[in-house]
Amino acid sequence: MARTIDWDGDAVVIIDQTALPETFRTLRLETVDELIEAIRRLAVRGAPALGAAGALGVALSARRHGTDSESALAAVRAEAERLAHARPTAVNLRYGVERALAALPQGADAVLTDALAVLDEDERVNRAASRHAAELLLRRCPPRPLRVLTHCNTGRLATVAWGTALGTVRHLHADGRIDQVLVDETRPLLQGSRLTAWELADEGIPHRVLPDGAAAAAMARGMVDCVVVGADRVAANGDTANKIGTYGLAVAAAHHDIPFVVVATESTLDRSLPDGGGIVIEERAAEEVTQLAGVPVAPEGSAVFNPAFDVTPVALLTAVVTENGVFATGRGT
Ligand code: MRU
């Protein structure tokens, strides 16, 4: 399968994640404004994929404006700043923008080269982080094929290729250690049922979709050996922002003494924040909650609370793992 996001001649090409699982199609984005719009409506999403989008967006801008005058450089920097703010929580977006901007004094070709390096690195670091996480889970879980619960989408669609938490599942499956993946549907935008189930079906990995509200009951029934999720931003102490619902899962997993592992890349770490209290949480449109595929599911005008992410304190996590190994540990270690 093609990369989730890539460069093609003079445009950014993405898999349109709003169309899955019904339709597989790609979109060509030729301006930074088109890219920002695609990021805001989650046509491209997931922290590592947003890092790639940030880097490629700066490359688009540098080619459009050029780099040989002060006003051209200012125009690129202004577009880069707007791009970095397209979504506020995943720190990878700013990381990707800044990686590409660092090459701006060397010209537009150098910016593109550095942006493409961000994409190439992504698969390598995902594979390494998810291998560390798989080994940790094999040490912590019963010696039999595992029932793994996951939330949101952290697979190849959330990255350039391979995936973080779902990459861990792929390693475990290749090792013959997956019995079944329990896939939280992940309200309100259904990244679990639409995207994770699609990826797992594509790979022939046994799985079962459950409503988010059934996850704690599945733990209580002894159906879950471990939980593995990704991250959008991890503070210096290991507190982790991830898709809304992660915190509740971690509370339930701690109650049932079930290992809970966060898999992220170093580019998702924000060492400038001592703890998760400073992480900005994106709030999204009310219609994502009050409508389902355009059909009203709440009375018109209902007030809504729709945070896209929550912060799980490190004390509720077994570990946060990156390509460099264990970054932080919490309970049970
Ligand atoms: O709103 P989304 O779909 O961009 O949220 C994505 C998540 O929360 C993922 O769990 C996270 O980015 C990790 S992706 C490897």
mmCIF file of C-alpha atoms in Angstrom, residues 2 20 29 33 64-65 75 88 125 131 136 164 181 183 200 217 224 238 247-248 275 310-311 313:
data_model
loop_
_atom_site.group_PDB
_atom_site.id
_atom_site.type_symbol
_atom_site.label_atom_id
_atom_site.label_comp_id
_atom_site.label_asym_id
_atom_site.label_seq_id
_atom_site.Cartn_x
_atom_site.Cartn_y
_atom_site.Cartn_z
ATOM 1 C CA ALA A 2 1.123 3.558 -0.723
ATOM 2 C CA LEU A 20 -12.517 4.989 4.618
ATOM 3 C CA LEU A 29 -2.909 19.016 -2.165
ATOM 4 C CA ASP A 33 -4.269 26.226 2.539
ATOM 5 C CA ARG A 64 5.620 28.354 -4.276
ATOM 6 C CA HIS A 65 7.187 31.518 -2.851
ATOM 7 C CA ALA A 75 5.899 34.498 3.261
ATOM 8 C CA PRO A 88 -2.931 22.277 18.601
ATOM 9 C CA VAL A 125 11.387 4.838 14.330
ATOM 10 C CA ARG A 131 9.378 -3.616 18.702
ATOM 11 C CA LEU A 136 7.829 -5.282 27.051
ATOM 12 C CA THR A 164 3.074 2.821 16.748
ATOM 13 C CA VAL A 181 -7.422 -7.303 18.986
ATOM 14 C CA VAL A 183 -10.822 -2.272 18.747
ATOM 15 C CA LEU A 200 -6.450 -5.145 10.724
ATOM 16 C CA ALA A 217 -16.864 -4.386 30.925
ATOM 17 C CA VAL A 224 -8.262 -8.136 27.975
ATOM 18 C CA GLY A 238 5.440 10.761 30.953
ATOM 19 C CA TYR A 247 -7.792 8.378 30.353
ATOM 20 C CA GLY A 248 -10.947 6.419 31.173
ATOM 21 C CA ASP A 275 3.854 17.459 33.171
ATOM 22 C CA ASP A 310 -7.407 13.797 27.174
ATOM 23 C CA VAL A 311 -4.328 13.574 29.388
ATOM 24 C CA PRO A 313 -1.222 10.815 34.295
#
